[in-house]
PDB file of C-alpha atoms in Angstrom:
ATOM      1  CA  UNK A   1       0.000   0.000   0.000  1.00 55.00           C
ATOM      2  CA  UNK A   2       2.471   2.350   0.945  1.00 65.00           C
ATOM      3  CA  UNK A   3       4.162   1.984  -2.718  1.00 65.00           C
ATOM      4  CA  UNK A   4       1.454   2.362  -4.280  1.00 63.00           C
ATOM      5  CA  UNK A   5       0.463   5.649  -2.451  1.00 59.00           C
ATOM      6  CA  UNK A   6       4.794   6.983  -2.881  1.00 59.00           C
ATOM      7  CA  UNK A   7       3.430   6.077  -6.756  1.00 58.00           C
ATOM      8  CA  UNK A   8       0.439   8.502  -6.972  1.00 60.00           C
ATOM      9  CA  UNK A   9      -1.828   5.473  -7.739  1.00 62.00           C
ATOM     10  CA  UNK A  10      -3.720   5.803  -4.891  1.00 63.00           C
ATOM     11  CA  UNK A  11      -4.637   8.632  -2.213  1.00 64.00           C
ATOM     12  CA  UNK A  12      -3.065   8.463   1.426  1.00 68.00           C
ATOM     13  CA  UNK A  13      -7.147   8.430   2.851  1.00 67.00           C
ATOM     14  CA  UNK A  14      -7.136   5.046   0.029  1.00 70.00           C
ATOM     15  CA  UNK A  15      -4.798   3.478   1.131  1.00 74.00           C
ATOM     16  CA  UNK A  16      -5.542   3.845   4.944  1.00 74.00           C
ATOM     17  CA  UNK A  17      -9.084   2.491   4.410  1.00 73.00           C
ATOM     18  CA  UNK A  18      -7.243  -0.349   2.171  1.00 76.00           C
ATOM     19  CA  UNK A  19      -4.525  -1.555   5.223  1.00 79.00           C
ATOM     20  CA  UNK A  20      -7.944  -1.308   7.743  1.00 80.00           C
ATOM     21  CA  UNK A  21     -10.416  -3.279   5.700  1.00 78.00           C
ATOM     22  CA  UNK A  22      -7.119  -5.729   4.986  1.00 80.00           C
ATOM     23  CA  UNK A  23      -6.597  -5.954   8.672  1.00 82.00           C
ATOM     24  CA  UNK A  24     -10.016  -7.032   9.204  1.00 84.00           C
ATOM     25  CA  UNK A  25      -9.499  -9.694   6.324  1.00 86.00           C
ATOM     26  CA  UNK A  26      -6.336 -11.230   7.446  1.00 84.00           C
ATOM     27  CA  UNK A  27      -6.899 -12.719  10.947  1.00 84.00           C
ATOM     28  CA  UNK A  28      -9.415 -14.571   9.359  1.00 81.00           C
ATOM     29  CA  UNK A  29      -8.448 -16.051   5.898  1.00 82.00           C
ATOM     30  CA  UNK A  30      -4.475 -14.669   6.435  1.00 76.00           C
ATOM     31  CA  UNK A  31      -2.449 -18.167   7.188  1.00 81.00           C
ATOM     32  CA  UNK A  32      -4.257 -20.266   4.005  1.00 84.00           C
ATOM     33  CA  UNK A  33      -2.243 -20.267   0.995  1.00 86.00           C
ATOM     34  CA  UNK A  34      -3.072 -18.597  -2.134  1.00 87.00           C
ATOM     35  CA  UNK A  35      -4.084 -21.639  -3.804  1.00 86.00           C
ATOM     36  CA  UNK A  36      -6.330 -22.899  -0.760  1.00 89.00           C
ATOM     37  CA  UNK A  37      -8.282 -19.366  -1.457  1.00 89.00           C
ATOM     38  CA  UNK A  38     -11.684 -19.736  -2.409  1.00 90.00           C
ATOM     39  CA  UNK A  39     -14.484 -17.022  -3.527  1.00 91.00           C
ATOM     40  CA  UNK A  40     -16.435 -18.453  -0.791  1.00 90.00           C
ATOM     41  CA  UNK A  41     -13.846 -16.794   1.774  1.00 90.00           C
ATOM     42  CA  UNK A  42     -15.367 -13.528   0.611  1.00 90.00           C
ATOM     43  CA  UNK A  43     -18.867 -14.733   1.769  1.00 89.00           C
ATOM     44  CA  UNK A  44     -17.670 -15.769   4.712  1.00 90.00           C
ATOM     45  CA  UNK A  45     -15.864 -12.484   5.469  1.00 89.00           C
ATOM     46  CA  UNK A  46     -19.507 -10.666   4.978  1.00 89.00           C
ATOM     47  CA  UNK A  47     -21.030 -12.837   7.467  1.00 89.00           C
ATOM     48  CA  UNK A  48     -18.692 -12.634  10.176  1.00 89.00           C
ATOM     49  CA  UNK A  49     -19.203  -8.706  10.094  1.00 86.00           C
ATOM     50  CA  UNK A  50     -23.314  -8.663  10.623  1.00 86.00           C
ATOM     51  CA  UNK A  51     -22.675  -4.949  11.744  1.00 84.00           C
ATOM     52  CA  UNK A  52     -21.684  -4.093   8.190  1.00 82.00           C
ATOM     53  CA  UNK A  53     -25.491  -3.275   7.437  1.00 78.00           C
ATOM     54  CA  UNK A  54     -25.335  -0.578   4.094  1.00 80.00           C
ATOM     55  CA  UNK A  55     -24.601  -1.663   0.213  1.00 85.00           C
ATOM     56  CA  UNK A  56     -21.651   0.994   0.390  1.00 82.00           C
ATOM     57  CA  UNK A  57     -19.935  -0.501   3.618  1.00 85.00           C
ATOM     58  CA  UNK A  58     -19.902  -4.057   2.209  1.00 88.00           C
ATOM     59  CA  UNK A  59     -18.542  -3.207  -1.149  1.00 88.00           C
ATOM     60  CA  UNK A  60     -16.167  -0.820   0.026  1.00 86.00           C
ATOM     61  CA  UNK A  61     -14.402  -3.245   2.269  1.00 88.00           C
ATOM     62  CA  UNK A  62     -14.429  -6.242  -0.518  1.00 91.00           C
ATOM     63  CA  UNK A  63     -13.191  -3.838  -2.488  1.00 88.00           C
ATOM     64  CA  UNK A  64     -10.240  -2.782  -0.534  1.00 86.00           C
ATOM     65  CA  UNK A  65      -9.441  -6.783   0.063  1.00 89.00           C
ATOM     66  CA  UNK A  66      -9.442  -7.247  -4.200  1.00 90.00           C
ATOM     67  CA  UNK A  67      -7.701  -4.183  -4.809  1.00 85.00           C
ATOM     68  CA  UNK A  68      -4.560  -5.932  -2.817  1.00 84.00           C
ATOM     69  CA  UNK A  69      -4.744  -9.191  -4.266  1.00 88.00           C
ATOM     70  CA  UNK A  70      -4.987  -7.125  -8.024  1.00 87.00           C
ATOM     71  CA  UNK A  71      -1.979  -5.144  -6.682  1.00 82.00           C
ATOM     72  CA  UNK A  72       0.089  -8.172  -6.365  1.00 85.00           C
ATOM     73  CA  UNK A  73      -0.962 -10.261  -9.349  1.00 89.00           C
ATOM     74  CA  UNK A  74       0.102  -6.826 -11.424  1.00 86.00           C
ATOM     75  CA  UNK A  75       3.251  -7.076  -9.823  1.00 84.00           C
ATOM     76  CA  UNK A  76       3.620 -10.707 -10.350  1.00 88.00           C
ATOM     77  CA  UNK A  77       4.044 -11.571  -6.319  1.00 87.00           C
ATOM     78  CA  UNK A  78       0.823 -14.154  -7.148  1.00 89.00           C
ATOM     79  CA  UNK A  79      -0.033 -15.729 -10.317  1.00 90.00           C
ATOM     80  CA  UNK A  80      -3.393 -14.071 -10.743  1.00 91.00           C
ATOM     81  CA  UNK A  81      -6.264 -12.745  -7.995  1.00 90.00           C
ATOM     82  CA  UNK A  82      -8.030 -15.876  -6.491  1.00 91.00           C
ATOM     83  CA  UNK A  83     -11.082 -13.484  -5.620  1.00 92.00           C
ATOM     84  CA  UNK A  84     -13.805 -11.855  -7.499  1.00 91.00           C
ATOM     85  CA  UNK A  85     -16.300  -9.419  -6.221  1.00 89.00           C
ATOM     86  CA  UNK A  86     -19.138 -11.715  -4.590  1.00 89.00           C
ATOM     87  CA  UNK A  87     -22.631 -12.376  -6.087  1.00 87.00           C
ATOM     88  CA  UNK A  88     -24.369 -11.723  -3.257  1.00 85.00           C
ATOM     89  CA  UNK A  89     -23.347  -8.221  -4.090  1.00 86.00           C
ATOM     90  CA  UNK A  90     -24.323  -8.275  -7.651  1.00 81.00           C
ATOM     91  CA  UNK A  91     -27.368  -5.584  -8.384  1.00 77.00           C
ATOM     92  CA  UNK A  92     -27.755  -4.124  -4.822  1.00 74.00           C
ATOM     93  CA  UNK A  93     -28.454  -0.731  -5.116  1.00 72.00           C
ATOM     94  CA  UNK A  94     -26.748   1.497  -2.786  1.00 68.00           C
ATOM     95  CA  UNK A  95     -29.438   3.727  -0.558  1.00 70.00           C
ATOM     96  CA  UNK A  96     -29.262   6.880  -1.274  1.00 73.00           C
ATOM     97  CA  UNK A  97     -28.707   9.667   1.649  1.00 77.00           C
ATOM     98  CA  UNK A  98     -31.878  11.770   2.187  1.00 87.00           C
ATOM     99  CA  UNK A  99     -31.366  15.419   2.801  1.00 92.00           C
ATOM    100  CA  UNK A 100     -31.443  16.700   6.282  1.00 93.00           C
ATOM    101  CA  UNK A 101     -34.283  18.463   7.552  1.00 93.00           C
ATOM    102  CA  UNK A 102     -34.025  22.167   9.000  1.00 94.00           C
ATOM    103  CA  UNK A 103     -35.361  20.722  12.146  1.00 95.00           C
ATOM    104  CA  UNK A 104     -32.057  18.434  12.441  1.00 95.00           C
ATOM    105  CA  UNK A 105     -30.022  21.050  11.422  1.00 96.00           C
ATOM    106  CA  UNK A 106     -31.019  23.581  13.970  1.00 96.00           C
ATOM    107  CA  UNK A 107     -30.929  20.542  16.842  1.00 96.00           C
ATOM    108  CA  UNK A 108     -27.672  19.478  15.659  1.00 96.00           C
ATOM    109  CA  UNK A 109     -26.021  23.460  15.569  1.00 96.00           C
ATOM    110  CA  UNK A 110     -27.493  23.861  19.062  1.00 95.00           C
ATOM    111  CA  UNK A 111     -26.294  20.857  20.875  1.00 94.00           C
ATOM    112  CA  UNK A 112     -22.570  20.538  18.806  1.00 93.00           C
ATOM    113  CA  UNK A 113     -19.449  21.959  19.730  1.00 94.00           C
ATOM    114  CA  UNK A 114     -17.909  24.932  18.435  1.00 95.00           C
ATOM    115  CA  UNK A 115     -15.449  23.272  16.329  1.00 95.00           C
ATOM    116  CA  UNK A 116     -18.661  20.923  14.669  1.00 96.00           C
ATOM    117  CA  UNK A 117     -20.994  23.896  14.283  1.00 96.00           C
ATOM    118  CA  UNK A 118     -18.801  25.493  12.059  1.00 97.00           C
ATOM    119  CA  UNK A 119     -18.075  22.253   9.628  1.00 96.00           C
ATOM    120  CA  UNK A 120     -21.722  21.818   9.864  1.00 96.00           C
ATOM    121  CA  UNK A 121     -22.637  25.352   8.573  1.00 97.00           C
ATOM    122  CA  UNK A 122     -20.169  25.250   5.699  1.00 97.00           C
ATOM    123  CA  UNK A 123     -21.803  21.907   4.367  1.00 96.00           C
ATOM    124  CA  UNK A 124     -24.974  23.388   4.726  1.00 95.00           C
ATOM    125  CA  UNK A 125     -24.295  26.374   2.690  1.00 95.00           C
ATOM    126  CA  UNK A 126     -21.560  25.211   0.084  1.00 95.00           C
ATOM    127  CA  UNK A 127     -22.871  21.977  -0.623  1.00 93.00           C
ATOM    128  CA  UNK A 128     -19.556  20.284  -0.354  1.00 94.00           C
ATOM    129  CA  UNK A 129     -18.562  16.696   0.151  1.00 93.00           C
ATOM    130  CA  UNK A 130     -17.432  15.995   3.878  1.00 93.00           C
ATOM    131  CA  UNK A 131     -14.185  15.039   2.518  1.00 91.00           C
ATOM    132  CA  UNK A 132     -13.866  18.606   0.567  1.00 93.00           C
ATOM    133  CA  UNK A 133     -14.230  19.634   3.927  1.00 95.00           C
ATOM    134  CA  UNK A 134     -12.145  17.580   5.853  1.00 93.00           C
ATOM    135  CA  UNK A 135      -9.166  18.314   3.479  1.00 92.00           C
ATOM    136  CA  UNK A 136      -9.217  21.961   2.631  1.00 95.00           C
ATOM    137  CA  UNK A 137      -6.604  24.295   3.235  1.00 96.00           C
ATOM    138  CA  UNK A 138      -6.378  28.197   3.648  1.00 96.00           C
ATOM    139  CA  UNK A 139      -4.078  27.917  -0.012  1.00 95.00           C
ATOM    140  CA  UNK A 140      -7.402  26.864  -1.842  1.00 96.00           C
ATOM    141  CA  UNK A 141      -9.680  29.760   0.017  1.00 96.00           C
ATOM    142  CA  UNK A 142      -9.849  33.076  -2.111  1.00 96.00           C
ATOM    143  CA  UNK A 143     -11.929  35.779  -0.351  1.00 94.00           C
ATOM    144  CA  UNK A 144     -10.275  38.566  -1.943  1.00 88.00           C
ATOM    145  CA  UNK A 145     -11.584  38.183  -5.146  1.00 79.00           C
ATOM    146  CA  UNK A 146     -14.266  39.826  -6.946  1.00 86.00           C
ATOM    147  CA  UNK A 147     -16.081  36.753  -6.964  1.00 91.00           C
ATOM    148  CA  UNK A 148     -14.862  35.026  -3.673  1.00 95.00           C
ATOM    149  CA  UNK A 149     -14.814  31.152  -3.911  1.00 95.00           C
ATOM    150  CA  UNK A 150     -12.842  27.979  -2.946  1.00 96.00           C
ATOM    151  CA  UNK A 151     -10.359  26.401  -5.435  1.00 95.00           C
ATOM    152  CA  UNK A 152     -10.349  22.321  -4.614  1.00 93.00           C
ATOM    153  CA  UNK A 153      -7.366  20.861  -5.763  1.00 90.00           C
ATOM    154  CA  UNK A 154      -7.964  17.908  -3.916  1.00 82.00           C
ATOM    155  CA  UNK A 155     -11.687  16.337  -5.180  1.00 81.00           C
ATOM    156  CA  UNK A 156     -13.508  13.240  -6.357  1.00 78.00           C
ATOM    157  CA  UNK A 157     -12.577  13.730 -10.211  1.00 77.00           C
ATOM    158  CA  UNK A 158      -9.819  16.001  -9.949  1.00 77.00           C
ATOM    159  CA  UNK A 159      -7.378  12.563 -10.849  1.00 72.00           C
ATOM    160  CA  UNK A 160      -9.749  12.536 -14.035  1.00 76.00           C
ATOM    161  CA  UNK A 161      -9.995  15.820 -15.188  1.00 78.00           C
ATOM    162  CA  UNK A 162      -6.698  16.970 -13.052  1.00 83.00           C
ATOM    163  CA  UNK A 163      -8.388  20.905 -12.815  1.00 87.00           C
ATOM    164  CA  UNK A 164      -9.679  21.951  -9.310  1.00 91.00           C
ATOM    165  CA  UNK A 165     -13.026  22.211  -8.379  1.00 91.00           C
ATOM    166  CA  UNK A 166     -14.407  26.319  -8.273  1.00 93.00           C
ATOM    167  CA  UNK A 167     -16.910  26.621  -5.432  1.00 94.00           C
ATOM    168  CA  UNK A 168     -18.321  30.012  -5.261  1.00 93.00           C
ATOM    169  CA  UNK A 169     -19.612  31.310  -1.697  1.00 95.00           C
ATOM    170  CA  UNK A 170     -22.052  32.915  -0.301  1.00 93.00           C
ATOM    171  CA  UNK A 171     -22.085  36.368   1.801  1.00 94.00           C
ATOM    172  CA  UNK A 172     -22.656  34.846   5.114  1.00 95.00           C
ATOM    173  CA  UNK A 173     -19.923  32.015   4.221  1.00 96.00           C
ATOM    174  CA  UNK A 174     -17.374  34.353   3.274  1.00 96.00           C
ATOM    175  CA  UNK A 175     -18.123  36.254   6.623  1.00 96.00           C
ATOM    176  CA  UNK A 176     -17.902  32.756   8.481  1.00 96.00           C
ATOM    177  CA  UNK A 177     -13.953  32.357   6.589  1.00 97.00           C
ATOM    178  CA  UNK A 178     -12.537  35.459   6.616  1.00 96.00           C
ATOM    179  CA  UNK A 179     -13.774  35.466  10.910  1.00 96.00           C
ATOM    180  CA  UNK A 180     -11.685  32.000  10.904  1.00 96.00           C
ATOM    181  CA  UNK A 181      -8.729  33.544   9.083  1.00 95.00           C
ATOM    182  CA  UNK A 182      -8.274  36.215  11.391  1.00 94.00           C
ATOM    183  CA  UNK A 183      -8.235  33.632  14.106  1.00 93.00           C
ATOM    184  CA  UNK A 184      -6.611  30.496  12.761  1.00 92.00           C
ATOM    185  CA  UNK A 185      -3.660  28.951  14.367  1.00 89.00           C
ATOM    186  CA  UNK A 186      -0.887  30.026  11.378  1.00 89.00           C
ATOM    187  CA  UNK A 187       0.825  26.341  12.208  1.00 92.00           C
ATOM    188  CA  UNK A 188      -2.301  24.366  11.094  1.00 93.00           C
ATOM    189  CA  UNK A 189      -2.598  24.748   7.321  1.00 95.00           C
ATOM    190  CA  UNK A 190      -6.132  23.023   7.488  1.00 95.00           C
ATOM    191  CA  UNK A 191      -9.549  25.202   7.005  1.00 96.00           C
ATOM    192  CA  UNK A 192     -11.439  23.215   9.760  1.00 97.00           C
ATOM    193  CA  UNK A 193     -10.110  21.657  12.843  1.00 95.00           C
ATOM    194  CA  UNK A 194     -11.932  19.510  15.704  1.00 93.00           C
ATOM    195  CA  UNK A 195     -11.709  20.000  19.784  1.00 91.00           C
ATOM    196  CA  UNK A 196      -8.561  18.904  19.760  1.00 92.00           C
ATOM    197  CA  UNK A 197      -6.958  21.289  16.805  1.00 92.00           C
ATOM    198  CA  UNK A 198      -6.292  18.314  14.521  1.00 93.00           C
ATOM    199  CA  UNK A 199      -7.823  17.931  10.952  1.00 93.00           C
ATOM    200  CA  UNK A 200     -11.068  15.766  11.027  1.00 94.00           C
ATOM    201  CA  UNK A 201     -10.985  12.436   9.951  1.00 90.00           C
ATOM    202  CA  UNK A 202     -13.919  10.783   8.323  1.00 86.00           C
ATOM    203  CA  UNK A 203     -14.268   8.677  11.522  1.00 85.00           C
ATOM    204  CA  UNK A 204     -13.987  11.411  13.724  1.00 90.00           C
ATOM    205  CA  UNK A 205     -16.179  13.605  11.933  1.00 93.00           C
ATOM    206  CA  UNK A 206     -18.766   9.944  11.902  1.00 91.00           C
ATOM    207  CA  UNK A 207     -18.302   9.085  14.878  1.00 91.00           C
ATOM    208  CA  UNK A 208     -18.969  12.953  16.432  1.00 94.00           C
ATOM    209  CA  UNK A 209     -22.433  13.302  14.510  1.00 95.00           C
ATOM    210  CA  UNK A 210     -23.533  10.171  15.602  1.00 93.00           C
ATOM    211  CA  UNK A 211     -22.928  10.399  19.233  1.00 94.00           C
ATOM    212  CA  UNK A 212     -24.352  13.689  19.037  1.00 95.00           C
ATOM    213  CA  UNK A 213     -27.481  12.625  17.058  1.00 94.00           C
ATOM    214  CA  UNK A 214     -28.288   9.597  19.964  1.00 93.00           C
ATOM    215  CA  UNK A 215     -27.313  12.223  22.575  1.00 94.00           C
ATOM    216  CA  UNK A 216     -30.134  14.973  21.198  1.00 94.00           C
ATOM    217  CA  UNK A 217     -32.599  12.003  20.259  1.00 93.00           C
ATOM    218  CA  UNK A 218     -32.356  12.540  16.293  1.00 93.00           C
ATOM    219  CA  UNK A 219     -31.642   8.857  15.930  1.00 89.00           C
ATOM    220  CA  UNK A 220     -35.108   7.622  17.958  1.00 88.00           C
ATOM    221  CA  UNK A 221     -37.747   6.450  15.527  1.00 84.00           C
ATOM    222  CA  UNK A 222     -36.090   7.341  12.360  1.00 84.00           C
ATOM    223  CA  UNK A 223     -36.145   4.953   9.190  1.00 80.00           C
ATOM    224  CA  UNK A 224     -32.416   6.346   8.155  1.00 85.00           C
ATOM    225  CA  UNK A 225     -30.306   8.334  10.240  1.00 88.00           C
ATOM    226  CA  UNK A 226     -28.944  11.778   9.502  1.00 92.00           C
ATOM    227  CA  UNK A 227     -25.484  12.290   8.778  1.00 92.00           C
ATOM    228  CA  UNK A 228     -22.951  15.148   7.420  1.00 93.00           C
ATOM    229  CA  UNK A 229     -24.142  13.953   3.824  1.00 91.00           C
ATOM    230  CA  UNK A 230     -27.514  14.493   4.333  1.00 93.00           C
ATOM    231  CA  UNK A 231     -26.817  18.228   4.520  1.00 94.00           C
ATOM    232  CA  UNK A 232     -25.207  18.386   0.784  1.00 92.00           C
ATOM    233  CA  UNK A 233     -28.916  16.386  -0.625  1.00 91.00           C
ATOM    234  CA  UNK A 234     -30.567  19.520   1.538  1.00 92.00           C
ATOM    235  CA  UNK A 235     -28.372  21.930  -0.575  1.00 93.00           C
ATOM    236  CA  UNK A 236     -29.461  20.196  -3.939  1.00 90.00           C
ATOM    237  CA  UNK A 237     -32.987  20.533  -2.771  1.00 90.00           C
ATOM    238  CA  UNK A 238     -32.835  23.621  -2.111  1.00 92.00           C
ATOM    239  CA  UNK A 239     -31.582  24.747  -5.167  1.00 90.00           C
ATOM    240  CA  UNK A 240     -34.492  23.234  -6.970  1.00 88.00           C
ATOM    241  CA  UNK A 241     -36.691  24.784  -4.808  1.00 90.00           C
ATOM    242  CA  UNK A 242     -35.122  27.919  -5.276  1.00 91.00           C
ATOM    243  CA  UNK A 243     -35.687  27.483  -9.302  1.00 90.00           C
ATOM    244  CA  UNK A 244     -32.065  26.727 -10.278  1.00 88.00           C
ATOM    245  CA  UNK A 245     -31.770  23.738 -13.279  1.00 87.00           C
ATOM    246  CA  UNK A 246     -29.629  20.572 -12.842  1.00 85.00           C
ATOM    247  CA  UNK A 247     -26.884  21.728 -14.396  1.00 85.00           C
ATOM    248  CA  UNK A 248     -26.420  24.837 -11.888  1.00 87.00           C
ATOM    249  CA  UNK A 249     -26.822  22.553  -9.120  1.00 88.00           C
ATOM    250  CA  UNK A 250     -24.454  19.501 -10.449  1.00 87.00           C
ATOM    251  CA  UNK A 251     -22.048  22.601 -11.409  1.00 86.00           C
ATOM    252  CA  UNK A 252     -21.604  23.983  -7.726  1.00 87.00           C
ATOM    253  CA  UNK A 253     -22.061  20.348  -6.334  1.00 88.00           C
ATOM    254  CA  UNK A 254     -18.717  19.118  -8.472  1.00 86.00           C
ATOM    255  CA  UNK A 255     -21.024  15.727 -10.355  1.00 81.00           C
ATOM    256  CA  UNK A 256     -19.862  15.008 -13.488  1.00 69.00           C
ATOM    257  CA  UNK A 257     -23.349  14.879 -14.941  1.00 64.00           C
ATOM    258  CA  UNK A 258     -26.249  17.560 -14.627  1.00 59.00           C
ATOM    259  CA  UNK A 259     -27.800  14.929 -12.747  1.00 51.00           C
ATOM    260  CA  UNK A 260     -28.894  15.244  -9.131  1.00 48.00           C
ATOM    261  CA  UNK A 261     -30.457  12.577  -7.294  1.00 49.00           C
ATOM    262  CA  UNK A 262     -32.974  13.602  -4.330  1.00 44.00           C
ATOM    263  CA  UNK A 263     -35.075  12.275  -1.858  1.00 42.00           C
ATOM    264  CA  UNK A 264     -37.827  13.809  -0.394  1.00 40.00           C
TER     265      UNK A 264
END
């Protein structure tokens, strides 16, 4: 993993879900030979983990377990991969987030820490993935401007296209930033930092919301659970609400396709 991250193939967050999901892999299967492998190791692997509930969280660890054995067949460590992704995964449809309601919202700014309230209320009013969030850095942040606006060279197709990702802001968001600026710890080149002054982590940043949702009662009685997500499916809905078309909104979003997907 760590070659193929020195190799640009993969991102550092890639490869440190890759060597977790693998450690979760190899106590179990990790002292059979390669030719005692069999795809039914894969089921197995599924089962044992009954707390792996979504599409996403399955397929993402199998995944991360095939992408290795791929790895070394390329490199000719193994003769070829003895897995392939499992049927049991075959046409599952991943669920897709809802958007948060302004009831959740408001609960969730009230009850959250300082730190959280202000990572919440950029989501909410940029529309940006949580890992947009997590990684930007006063370099990419332009307030100066005429038109102020972030510059993402870090993004979900920026390895495709290899141009950043323009997010324009808002008034009140470009109030919330430049307030941060003046008051940012000059060491920490990160945007948004978490009680302790470190960069969030997507399991920090999970495992925050979610103790704060059970703590507030957001999580009682609810068919799906609201997470950091949710608020970028309230931003698309919004927009359509507000009488922007799907290409606006997939535009400012970053999709690839004037598509958006919504659930009311």
């Amino acid at each position: 993993v760590a070659r193929r991250v020195v190799a640009g193939t993969i991102s550092p967050a890639l490869a440190e879900h890759n060597r977790r999901d693998c450690g979760v892999f190899v106590p179990q299967f990790g002292d059979q030979l390669i030719v005692s492998c069999r795809q039914y190791d894969l089921d197995q692997f599924l089962q044992a983990h009954p707390r792996w509930k979504s599409v996403h969280t399955k397929r993402r660890n199998v995944a991360s377990v095939l992408a290795c054995f791929r790895w070394a067949a390329e490199e000719e460590l193994i003769a070829s991969c003895p897995y392939r992704s499992p049927r049991s995964l075959r046409g599952l449809i991943a669920e897709t987030r809802r958007p948060a309601t302004p009831d959740e919202f408001h609960a969730l700014m009230r009850a959250g820490s300082q730190p959280f309230r202000l990572a919440l209320l950029f989501l909410y009013r940029t529309g940006c993935r949580t890992c947009e969030m997590r990684e930007l850095v006063w370099d990419w942040v332009h307030l100066d401007n005429r038109h102020p606006h972030l510059s993402l060279a870090k993004h979900k197709n920026s390895r495709r296209t290899g141009r950043p990702r323009i997010v324009g802001l808002d008034p009140l968001t470009v109030r919330l930033l430049r307030a941060m600026y003046r008051t940012r710890d000059r060491t920490k080149p990160h945007v948004f930092l978490n009680c302790f002054d470190q960069p969030w982590t997507k399991d920090s940043l999970c495992h925050h919301i979610r103790r704060l949702a059970e703590r507030i009662g957001l999580d009682q009685g609810v068919a799906t659970r609201v997470t950091c997500y949710c608020l970028r499916h309230k931003y698309a809905c919004d927009g359509v609400e507000a009488g922007f078309t799907e290409e606006q909104i997939a535009h400012q979003l970053g999709n690839s396709a004037p598509v958006v997907r919504m659930v009311y």
